[in-house]
Coordinates of C-alpha atoms in Angstrom, one line a residue:
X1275 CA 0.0 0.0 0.0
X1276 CA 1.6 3.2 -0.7
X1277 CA 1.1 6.2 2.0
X1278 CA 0.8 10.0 1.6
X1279 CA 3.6 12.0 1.3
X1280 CA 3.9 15.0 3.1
X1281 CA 3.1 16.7 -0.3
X1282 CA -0.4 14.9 -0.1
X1283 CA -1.4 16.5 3.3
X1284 CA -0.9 20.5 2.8
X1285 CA -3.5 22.9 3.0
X1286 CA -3.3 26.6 1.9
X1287 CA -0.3 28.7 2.7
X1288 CA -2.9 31.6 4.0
X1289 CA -4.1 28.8 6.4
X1290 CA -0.7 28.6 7.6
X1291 CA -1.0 30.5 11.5
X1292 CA -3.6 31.6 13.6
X1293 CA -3.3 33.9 16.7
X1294 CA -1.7 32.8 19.8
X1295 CA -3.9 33.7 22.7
X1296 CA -1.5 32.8 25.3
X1297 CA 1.2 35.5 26.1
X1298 CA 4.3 35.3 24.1
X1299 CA 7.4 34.0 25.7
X1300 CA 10.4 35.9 26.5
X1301 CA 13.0 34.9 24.3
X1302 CA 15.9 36.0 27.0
X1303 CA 13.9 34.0 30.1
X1304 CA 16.0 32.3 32.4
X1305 CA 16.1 28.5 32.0
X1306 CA 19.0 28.0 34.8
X1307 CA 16.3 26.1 36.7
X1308 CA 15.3 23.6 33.9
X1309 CA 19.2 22.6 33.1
X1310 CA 18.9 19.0 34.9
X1311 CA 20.9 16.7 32.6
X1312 CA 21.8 19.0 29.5
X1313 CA 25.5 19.2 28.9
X1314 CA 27.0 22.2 29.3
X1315 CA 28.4 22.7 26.0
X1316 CA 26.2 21.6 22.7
X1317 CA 27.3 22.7 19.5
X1318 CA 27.2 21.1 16.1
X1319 CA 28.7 17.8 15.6
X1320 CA 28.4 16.8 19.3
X1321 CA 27.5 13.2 20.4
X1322 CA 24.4 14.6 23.0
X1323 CA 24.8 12.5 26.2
X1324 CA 22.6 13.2 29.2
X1325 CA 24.6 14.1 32.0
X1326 CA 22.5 12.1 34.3
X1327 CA 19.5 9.0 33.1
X1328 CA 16.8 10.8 31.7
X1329 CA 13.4 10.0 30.5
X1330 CA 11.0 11.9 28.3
X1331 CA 7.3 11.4 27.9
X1332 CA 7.1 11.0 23.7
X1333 CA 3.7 10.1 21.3
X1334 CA 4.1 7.2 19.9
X1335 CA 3.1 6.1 16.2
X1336 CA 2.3 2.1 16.1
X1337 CA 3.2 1.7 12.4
X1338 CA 0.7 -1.2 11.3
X1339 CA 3.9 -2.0 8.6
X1340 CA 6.3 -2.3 11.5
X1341 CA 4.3 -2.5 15.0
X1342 CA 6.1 -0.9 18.1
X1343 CA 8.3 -3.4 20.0
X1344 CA 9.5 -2.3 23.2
X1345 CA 12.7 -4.2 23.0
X1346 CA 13.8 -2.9 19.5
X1347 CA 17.5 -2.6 19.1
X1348 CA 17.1 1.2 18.0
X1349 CA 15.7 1.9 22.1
X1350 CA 18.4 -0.1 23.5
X1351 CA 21.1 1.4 21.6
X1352 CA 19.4 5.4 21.9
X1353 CA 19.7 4.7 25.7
X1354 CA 23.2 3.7 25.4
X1355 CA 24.6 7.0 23.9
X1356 CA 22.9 9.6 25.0
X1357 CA 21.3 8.2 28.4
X1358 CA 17.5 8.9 28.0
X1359 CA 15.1 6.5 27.6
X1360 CA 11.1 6.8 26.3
X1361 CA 8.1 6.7 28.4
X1362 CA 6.0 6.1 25.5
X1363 CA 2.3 6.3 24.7
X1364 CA 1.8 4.3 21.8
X1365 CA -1.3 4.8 19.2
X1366 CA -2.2 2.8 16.5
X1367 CA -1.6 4.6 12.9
X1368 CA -5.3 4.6 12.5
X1369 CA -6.2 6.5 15.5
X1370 CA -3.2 9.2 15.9
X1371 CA -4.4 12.2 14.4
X1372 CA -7.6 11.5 16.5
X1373 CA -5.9 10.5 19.7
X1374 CA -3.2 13.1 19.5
X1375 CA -5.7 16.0 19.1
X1376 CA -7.8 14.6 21.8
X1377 CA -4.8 14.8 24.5
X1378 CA -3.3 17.9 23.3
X1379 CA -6.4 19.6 23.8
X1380 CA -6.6 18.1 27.1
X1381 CA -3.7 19.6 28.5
X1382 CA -2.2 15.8 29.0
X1383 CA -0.2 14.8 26.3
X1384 CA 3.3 13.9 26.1
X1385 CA 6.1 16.2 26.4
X1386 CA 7.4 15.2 22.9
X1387 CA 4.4 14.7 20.1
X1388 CA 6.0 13.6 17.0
X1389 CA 4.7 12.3 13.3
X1390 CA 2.6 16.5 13.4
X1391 CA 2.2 17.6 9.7
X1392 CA 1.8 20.9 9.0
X1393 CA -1.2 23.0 10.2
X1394 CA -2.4 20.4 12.2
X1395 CA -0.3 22.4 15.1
X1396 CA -2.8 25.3 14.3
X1397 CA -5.2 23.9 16.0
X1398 CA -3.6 24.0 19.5
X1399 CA -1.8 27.3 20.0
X1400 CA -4.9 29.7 20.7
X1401 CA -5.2 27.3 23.9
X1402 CA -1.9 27.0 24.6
X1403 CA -1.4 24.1 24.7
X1404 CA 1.8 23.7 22.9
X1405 CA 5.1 25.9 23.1
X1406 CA 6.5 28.5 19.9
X1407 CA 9.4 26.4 19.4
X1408 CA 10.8 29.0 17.3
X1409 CA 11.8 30.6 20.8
X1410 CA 13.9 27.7 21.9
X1411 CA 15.7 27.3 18.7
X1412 CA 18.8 28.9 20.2
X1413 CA 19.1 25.6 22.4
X1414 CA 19.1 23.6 19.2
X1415 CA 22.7 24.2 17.5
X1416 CA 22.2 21.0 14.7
X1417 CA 18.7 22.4 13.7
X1418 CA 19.6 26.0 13.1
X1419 CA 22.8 24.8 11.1
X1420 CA 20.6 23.3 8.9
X1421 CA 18.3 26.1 8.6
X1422 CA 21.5 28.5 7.6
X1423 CA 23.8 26.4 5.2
X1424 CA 20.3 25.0 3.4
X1425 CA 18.3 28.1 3.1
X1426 CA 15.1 27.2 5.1
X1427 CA 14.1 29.8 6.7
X1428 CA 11.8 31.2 3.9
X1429 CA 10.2 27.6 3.5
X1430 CA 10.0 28.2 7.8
X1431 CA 8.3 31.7 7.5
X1432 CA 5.5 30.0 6.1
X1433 CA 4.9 27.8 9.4
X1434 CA 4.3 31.3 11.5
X1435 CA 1.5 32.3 13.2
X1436 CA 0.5 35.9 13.2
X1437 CA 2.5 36.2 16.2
X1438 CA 5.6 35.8 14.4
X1439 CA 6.5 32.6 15.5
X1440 CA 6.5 28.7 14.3
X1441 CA 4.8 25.7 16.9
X1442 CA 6.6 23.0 15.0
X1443 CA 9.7 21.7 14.0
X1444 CA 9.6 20.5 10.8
X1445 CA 12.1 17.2 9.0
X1446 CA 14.6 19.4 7.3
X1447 CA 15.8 18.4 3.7
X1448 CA 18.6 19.7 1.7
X1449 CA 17.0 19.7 -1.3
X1450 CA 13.5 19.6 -3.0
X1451 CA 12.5 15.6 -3.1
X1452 CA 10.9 14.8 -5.9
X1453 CA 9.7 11.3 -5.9
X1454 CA 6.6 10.8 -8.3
X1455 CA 6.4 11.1 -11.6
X1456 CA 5.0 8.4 -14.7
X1457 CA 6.3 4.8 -15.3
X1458 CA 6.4 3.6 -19.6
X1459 CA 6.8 0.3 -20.6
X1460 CA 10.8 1.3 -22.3
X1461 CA 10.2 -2.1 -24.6
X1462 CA 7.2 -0.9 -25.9
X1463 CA 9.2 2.6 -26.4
X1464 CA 12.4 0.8 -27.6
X1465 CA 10.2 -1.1 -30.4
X1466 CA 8.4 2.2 -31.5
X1467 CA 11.7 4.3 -31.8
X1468 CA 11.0 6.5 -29.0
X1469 CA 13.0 8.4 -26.9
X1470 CA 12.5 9.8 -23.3
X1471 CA 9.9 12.8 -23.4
X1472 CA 11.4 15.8 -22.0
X1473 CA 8.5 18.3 -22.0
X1474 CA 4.6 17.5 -21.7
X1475 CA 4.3 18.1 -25.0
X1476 CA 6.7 15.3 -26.3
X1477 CA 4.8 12.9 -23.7
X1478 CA 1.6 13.3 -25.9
X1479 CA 3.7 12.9 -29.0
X1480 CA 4.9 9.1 -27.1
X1481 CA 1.5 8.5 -26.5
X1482 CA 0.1 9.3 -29.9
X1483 CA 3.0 6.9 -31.3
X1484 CA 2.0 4.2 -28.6
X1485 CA -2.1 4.8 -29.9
X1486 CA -1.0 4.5 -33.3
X1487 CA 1.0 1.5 -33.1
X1488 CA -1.9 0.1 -31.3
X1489 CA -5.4 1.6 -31.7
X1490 CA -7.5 -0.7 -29.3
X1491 CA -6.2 0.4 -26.3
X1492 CA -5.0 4.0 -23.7
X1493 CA -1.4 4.0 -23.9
X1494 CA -2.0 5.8 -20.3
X1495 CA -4.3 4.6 -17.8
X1496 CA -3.7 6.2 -14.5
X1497 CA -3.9 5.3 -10.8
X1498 CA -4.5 7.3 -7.4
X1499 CA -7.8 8.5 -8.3
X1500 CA -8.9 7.9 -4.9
X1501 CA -11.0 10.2 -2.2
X1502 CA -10.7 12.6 -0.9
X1503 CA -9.5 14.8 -4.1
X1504 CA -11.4 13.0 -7.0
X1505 CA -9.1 11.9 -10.1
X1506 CA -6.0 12.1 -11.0
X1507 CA -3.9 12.9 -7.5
X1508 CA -1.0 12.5 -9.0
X1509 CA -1.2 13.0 -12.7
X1510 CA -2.7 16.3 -12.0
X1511 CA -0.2 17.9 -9.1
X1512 CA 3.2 16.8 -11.7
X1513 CA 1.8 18.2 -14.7
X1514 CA 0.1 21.5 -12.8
X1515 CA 3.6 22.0 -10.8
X1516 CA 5.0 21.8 -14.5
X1517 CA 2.8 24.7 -15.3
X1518 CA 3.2 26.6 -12.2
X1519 CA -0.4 25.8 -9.8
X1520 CA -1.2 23.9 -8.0
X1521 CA -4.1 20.6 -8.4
X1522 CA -4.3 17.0 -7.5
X1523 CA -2.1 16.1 -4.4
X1524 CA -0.8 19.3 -4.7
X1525 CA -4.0 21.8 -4.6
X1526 CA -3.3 24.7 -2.5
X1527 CA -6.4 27.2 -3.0
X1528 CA -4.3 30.0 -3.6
X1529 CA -1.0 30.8 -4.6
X1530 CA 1.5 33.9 -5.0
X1531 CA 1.9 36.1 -7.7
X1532 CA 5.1 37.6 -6.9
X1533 CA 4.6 39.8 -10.1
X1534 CA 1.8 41.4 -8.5
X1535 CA 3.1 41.1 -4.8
X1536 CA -0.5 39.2 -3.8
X1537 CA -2.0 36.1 -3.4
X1538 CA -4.4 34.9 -6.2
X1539 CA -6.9 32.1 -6.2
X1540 CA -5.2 28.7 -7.7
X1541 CA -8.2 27.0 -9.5
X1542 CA -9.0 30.8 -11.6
X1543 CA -5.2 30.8 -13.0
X1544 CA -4.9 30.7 -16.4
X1545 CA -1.9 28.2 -16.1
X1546 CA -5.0 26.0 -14.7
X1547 CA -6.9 26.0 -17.6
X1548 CA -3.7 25.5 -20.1
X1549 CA -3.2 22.0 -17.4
X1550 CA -7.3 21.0 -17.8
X1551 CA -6.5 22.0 -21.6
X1552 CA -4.0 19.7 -22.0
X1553 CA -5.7 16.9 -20.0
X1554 CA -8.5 17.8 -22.2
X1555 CA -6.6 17.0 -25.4
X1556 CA -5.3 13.7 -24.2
X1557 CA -9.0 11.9 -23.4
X1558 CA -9.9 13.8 -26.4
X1559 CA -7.7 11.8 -28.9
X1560 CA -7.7 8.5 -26.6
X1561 CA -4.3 9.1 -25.2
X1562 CA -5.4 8.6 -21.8
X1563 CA -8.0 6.4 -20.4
X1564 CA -11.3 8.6 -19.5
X1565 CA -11.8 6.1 -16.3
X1566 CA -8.0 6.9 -15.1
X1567 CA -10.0 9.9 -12.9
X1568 CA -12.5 6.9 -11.4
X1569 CA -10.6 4.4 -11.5
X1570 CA -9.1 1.9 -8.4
X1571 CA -5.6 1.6 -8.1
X1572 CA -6.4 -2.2 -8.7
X1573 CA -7.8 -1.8 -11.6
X1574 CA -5.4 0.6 -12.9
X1575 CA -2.7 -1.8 -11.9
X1576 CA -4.7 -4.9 -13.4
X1577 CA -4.4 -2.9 -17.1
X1578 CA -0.9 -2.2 -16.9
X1579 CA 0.1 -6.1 -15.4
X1580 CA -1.8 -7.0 -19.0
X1581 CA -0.5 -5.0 -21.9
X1582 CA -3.9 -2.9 -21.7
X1583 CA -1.9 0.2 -20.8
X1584 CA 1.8 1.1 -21.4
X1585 CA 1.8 4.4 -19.0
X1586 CA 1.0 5.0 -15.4
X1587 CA 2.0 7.2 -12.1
X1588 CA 4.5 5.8 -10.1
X1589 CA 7.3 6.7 -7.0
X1590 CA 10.4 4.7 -6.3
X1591 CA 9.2 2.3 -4.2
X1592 CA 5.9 1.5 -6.4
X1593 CA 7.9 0.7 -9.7
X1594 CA 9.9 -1.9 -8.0
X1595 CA 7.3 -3.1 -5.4
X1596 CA 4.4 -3.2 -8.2
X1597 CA 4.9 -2.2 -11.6
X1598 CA 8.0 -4.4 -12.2
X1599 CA 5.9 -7.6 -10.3
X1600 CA 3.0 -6.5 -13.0
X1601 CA 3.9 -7.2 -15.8
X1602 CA 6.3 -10.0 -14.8
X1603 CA 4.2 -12.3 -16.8
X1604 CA 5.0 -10.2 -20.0
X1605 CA 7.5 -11.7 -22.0
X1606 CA 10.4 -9.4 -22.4
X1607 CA 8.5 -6.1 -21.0
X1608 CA 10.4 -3.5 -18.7
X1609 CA 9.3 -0.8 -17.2
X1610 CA 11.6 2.6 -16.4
X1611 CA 10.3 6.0 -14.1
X1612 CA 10.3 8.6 -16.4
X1613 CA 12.1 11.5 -15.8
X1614 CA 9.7 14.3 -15.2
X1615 CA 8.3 15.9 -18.0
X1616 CA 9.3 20.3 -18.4
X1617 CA 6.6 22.6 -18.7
X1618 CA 6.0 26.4 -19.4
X1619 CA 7.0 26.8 -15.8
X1620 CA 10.5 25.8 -17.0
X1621 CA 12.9 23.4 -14.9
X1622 CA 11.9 24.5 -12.0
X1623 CA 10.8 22.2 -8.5
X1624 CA 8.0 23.3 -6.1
X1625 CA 10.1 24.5 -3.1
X1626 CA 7.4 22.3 -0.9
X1627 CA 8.9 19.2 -0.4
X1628 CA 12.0 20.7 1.5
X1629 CA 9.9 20.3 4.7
X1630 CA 8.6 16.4 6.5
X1631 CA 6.3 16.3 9.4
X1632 CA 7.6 17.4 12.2
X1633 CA 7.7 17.7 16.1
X1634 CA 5.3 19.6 18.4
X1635 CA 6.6 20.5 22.2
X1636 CA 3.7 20.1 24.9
X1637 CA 3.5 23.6 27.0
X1638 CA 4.0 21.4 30.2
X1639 CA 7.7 20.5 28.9
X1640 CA 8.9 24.0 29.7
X1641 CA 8.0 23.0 33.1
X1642 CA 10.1 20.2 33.8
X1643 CA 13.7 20.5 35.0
X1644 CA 15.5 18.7 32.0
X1645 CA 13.7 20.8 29.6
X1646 CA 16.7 22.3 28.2
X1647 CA 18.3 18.6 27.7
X1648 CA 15.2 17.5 26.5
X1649 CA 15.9 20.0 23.4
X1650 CA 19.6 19.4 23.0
X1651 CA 18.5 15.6 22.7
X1652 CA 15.4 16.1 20.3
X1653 CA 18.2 18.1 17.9
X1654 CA 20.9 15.6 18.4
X1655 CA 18.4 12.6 17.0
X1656 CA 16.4 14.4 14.6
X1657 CA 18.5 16.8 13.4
X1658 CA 22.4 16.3 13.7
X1659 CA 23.8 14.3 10.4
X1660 CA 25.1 11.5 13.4
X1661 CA 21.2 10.9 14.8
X1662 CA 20.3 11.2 11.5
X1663 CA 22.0 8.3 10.9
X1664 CA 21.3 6.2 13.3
X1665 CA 17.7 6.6 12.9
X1666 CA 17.9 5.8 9.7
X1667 CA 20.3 3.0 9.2
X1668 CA 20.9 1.9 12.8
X1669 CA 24.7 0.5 14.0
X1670 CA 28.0 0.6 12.1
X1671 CA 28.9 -2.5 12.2
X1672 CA 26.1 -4.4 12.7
X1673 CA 23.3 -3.2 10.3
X1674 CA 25.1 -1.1 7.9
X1675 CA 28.7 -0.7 7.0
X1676 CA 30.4 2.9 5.6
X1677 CA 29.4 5.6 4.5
X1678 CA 26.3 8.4 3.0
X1679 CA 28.7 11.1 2.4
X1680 CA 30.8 9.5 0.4
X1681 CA 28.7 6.9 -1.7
X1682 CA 30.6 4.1 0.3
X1683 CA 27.1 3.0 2.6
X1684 CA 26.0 -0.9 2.5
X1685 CA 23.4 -2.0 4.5
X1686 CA 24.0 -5.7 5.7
X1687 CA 23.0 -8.2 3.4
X1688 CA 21.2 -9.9 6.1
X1689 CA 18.8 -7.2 6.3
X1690 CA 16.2 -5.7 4.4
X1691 CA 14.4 -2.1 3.5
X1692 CA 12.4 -1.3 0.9
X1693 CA 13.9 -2.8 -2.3
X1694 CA 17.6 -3.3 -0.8
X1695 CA 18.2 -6.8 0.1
X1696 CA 15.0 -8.0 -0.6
X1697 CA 15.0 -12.1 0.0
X1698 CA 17.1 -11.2 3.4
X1699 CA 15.9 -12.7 6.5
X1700 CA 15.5 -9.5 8.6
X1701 CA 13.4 -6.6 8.3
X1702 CA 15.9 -3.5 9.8
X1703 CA 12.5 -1.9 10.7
X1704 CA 10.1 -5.0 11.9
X1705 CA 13.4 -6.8 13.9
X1706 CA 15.7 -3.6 14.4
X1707 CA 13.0 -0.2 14.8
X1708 CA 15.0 1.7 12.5
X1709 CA 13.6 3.8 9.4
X1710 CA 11.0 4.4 11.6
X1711 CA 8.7 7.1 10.2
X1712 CA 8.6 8.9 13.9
X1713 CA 12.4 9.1 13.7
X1714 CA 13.6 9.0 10.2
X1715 CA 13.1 11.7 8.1
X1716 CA 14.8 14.9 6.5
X1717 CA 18.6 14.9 5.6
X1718 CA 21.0 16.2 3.2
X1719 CA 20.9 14.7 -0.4
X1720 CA 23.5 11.9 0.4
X1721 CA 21.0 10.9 3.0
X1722 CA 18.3 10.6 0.8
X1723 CA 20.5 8.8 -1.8
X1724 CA 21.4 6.0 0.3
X1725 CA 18.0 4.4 0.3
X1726 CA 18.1 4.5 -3.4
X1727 CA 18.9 2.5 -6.4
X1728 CA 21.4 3.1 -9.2
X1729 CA 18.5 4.0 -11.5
X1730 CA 16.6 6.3 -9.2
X1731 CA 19.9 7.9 -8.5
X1732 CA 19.9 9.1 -11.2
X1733 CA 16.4 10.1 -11.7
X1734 CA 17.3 12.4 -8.4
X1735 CA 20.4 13.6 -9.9
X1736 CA 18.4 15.1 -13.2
X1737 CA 15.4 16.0 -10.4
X1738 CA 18.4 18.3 -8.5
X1739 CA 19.6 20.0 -11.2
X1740 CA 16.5 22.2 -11.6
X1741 CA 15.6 25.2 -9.7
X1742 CA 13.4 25.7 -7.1
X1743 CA 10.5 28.3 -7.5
X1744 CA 10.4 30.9 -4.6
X1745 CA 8.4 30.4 -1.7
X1746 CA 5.2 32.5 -1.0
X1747 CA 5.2 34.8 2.1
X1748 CA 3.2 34.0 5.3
X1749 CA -0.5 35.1 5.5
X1750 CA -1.2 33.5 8.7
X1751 CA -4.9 34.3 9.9
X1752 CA -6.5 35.0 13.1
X1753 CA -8.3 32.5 14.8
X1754 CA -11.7 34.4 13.5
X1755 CA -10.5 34.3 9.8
X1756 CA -9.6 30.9 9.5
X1757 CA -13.1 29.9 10.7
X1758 CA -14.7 31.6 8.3
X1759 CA -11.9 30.6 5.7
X1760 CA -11.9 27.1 6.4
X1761 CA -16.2 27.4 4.9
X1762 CA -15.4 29.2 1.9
X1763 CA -12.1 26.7 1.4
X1764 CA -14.5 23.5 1.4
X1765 CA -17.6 24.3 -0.7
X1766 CA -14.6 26.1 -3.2
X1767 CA -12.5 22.6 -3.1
X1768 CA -15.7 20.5 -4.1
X1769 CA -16.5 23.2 -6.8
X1770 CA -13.2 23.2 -8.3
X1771 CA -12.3 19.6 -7.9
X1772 CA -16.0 19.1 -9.5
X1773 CA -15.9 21.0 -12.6
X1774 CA -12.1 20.4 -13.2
X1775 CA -13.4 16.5 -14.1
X1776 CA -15.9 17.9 -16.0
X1777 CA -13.5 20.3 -18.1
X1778 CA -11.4 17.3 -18.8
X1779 CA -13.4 14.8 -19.8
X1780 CA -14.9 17.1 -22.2
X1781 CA -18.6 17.5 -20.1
X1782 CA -18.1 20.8 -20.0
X1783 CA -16.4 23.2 -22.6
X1784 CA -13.6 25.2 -21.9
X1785 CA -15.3 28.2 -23.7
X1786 CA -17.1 28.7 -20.7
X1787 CA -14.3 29.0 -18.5
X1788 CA -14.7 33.0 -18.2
X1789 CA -18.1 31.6 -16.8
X1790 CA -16.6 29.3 -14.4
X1791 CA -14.5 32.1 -12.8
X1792 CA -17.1 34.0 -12.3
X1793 CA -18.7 30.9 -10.9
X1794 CA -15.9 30.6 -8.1
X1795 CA -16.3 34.5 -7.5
X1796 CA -20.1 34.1 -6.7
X1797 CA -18.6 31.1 -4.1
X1798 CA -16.9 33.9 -2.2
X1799 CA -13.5 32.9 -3.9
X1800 CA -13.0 36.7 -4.1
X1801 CA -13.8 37.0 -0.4
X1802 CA -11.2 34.4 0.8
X1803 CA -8.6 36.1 -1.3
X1804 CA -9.4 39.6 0.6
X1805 CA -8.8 37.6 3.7
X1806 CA -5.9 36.2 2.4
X1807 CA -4.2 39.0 1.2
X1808 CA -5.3 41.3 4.3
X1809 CA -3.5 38.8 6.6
X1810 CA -0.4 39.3 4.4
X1811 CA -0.4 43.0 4.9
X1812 CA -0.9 42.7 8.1
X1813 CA 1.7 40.3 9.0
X1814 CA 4.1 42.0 6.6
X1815 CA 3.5 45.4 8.6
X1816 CA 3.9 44.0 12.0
X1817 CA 7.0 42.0 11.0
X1818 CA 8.6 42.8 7.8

C-alpha cells in the first residue's frame, strides 16, 4: 500500500497560522532552573549525552507496517549513547491524528508529540497548549545549522502564526524531493523508436506513437484517483507544478503572484486551464484512459500487469514493489520512471517538499527540570547528520557498514528495506525499529540517496539539477478568519475539484471558462482572497 507524502497533506499557505492567545514568551527568560541533565556545552557535531538517566514522555506512532516493540534494538542502543530513555504512549496509525488531538487539547499529552504535519499544530496554539518552538531554537545548535547552510528559513516563514513565530519543528531536507512522476513500458518505447519525453508536449507525442501502433487500447491509464481529491492525484499535481499551480495532491487554493506582490486564487489561473487543456486534449484523442479519474488503483494496476496500458504514475518504491511484479508475466517487457516531464513553468521544482512532518513541544515541557536537555536531545536525534543516521540506518557494524557522504554506505546483506536486500531474512524496521517514520526523516541529499537504487539515483540527480521556485510569504490568519476561511475553502474545493473532471473529460467546454471564474467569484472565492491578502499585509506590517 503506498502512503501519503507530506506533499499529499498540505493545506493553503494563508491557512498557515492563527493567533496565539496565550502571552508570548520571553525569548531571553531564564532557564537556569530547567538545566537537569543538559550538557554544558552543545554545538554542532556533538555526540548529545545526558549528563544524568533521563526519561522523556514522547507520542508514539504504532506503524501497522512495523508494529512498536518495546525491545527494538534502536531503544536499546538510543539509551546507550545519549542516556534517555522513552516513556512512550503508543497509538495505532489509524487512531493518531484522533488520539493526539484529543490529548493535546486536554492539556495531558506527552512532552514530545511527533509524526505532526503541518497546520495540524494550528489547532492547538490559541489554547496554549503547545510551546512556539521557534523561541527555543537557540538551544538547538544541529537544527539552526541546517536552517542556515540550506536556506530554510523562507520555506520556515511559512509555518508562522501571526504572532511571528512557528509551533513545530519541521524534517529538514537539503534539497527539493521529488519522488513521483509516470512509469512507460521502455520495450514498448524501444520497439516504437522512441526516446525519453522531456516536456509534456513530447509525452503526448509518445503517446500518440504508442495509440498508433496500437489503436485498441490508452497508452495511459492512471492510478491514485482515490478520495478525498477526486481523479488524478497525481497525474494532475506533476503536470500543474510543470505549469506553475497547483491541483491533484498538490492543490493549494491560492497561490502567489510575486509579479503582483498578492495572493491569487489557484483554481481561476490561467496556467490551470492550459493543465485541464492539455488533459482535455489527451481523453480527447484517446491518449489517456477517461476512467484513469475513477478508476481503483487495482484496476489501474490490473491494465498495466496485462498490456492494456503502457503508461501509469509511479514513485520509487511502487515501480519496483508493483509495476515491475505487474507485468512479470509479459514476456520481455520493462518498465523505467520517467524522468519528469518540463513545462511552461520551466525546470523549475516546487520549493514544498524541502519540509517532512515534524515535532510539536507540549506547554507542560517548559516545566520540567530537564527541559533544556530535553531539546539538545530532540536536535541531536532528529537533526544532527550522526542521529540522523542512526535513525535511519541503525549501527556501524552491525546493520550497515560505511558511509552516506561519500557513496561508500551498505546495508547488511542480512537485512532488508524497501527494495535493498529483498530475500534477506531480517526486516531493519520490523526486527531492528529503524527507518521508523517517527524518527527517520529529512537529511542532506547523500542521506536521501542512500536508500536509493542506481537508477533512481539518477532520476534524483536530473530532479536536483533544476531550480526551485520561490516560496510565498506568510498570511497566517487569526483565529476568527480561519473559521470563516476554512467554509469558503470547502464548498470552493468540491467546486473546483467538480468542474475540473468535467472540463477534462470534455462534459463541459472550456469556452465557458470566463463563466466558471465568475462561478468561483459568486462562491466567495474573491472574499477568501481579501482575507488572504489582508493577513499578508498585516503580518508584513507587524513584521517585515
Amino acid at each position: 500500500m503506498v502512503q501519503l507524502t507530506r506533499r499529499h497533506l498540505l493545506t493553503a499557505a494563508a491557512l498557515s497560522g492563527v493567533a496565539a492567545c496565550s502571552s508570548s514568551e520571553d525569548t531571553n527568560e531564564s532557564l537556569e532552573d530547567k538545566k537537569a541533565g543538559a550538557m554544558a556545552s552543545f554545538t554542532v557535531g556533538d555526540q548529545f549525552r545526558a549528563t544524568e538517566p533521563l526519561t522523556f514522555p514522547i507520542l508514539m506512532l504504532s506503524n501497522p507496517a512495523y508494529p512498536y516493540k518495546a525491545d527494538w534494538p534502536f531503544f536499546a542502543e538510543l539509551t546507550k549513547r545519549t542516556n534517555v530513555s522513552f516513556d512512550a504512549t503508543t497509538v495505532p496509525y489509524s487512531d493518531y491524528n484522533q488520539k493526539r488531538s484529543v490529548m493535546v487539547s486536554a492539556g495531558n499529552a506527552p512532552f514530545i508529540i511527533p509524526k505532526t504535519y503541518h497546520p495540524d499544530e494550528n489547532a492547538f496554539i490559541a489554547g496554549g497548549a503547545i510551546l512556539p518552538v521557534s523561541d527555543y531554537v537557540h538551544l538547538m545548535p544541529h537544527f539552526q545549522d541546517k536552517v542556515a547552510r540550506w536556506g530554510l528559513q523562507p520555506n520556515l516563514d511559512q509555518y508562522k502564526a501571526e504572532d511571528g513565530k512557528y509551533y513545530l519543528l519541521p524534517g529538514l531536507h537539503e534539497n527539493a524531493w521529488q519522488d513521483y512522476s509516470l512509469a512507460a513500458r521502455t520495450d514498448v518505447m524501444t520497439r516504437l523508436g522512441l526516446s525519453q519525453p522531456s516536456s509534456w508536449e513530447d509525452l503526448a507525442d509518445v503517446l500518440r506513437a504508442m495509440r498508433k501502433a496500437y489503436p485498441d487500447r490508452y497508452p495511459l491509464s492512471d492510478r491514485w484517483s482515490t478520495p478525498p481529491q477526486p481523479g488524478g492525484n497525481n497525474l494532475l499535481n506533476i503536470i500543474a507544478t510543470s505549469y506553475g499551480t497547483h491541483a491533484g495532491w498538490g492543490w493549494n487554493p491560492v497561490h502567489w503572484d510575486a509579479n503582483a506582490g498578492k495572493w491569487i486564487f489557484s483554481g481561476a489561473m490561467d496556467e490551470y486551464r492550459q493543465v485541464l487543456q492539455y488533459l482535455n486534449t489527451l481523453v480527447t484523442e484517446k491518449l489517456i484512459d477517461p476512467e484513469s479519474f475513477t478508476q481503483t488503483d487495482d484496476v489501474a494496476r490490473q491494465k498495466f500487469a496485462t498490456g492494456k496500458s503502457f503508461v501509469i504514475s509511479c514513485n520509487a518504491q511502487t515501480l519496483v514493489n508493483e509495476a515491475r511484479k505487474d507485468i512479470a508475466e509479459i514476456p520481455g517487457a520493462t518498465v523505467a520512471k520517467l524522468i519528469l516531464p518540463i513545462g511552461p513553468a520551466g525546470a523549475t521544482l516546487d520549493p514544498v517538499t524541502r519540509l517532512e512532518n515534524g515535532i510539536m513541544i507540549s506547554a507542560k515541557a517548559k516545566e520540567s527540570p530537564n527541559f533544556v536537555a530535553m531539546l539538545q536531545f530532540i536536535d541531536w536525534l532528529w537533526y544532527s547528520d550522526d542521529g540522523l543516521m542512526f535513525s535511519k540506518w541503525g549501527i556501524e557494524g552491525q546493520t550497515y557498514s560505511g558511509s552516506v557522504a561519500d557513496g561508500s554506505f551498505t546495508l547488511d546483506p542480512g537485512i532488508k528495506w524497501g527494495g535493498i536486500n529483498p530475500s534477506a531474512s531480517k526486516d531493519l524496521q520490523v526486527d531492528y525499529g529503524f527507518s521508523n517514520g517517527v524518527f527517520a526523516y529529512g537529511g542532506s541529499t547523500a542521506m536521501l540517496n542512500s536508500q536509493f537504487s542506481d537508477e533512481e539515483k539518477t532520476f534524483q540527480a536530473e530532479m536536483n539539477k533544476r531550480t526551485l521556485r520561490p516560496v510565498g510569504p506568510p498570511a497566517p490568519l487569526t483565529v476568527e478568519e480561519r473559521e470563516q476561511v476554512s467554509l469558503w475553502d470547502s464548498a470552493l474545493k468540491d467546486y473546483v475539484f467538480q468542474q475540473t473532471l468535467r472540463f477534462i473529460l470534455g462534459q463541459r467546454p472550456l469556452s465557458e471558462w470566463d463563466t466558471y471564474v465568475q462561478e468561483l467569484n459568486s462562491r466567495n472565492a474573491t472574499q477568501y482572497l481579501d482575507v488572504v491578502n489582508t493577513a499578508y499585509e498585516r503580518y508584513k506590517k507587524a513584521h517585515g
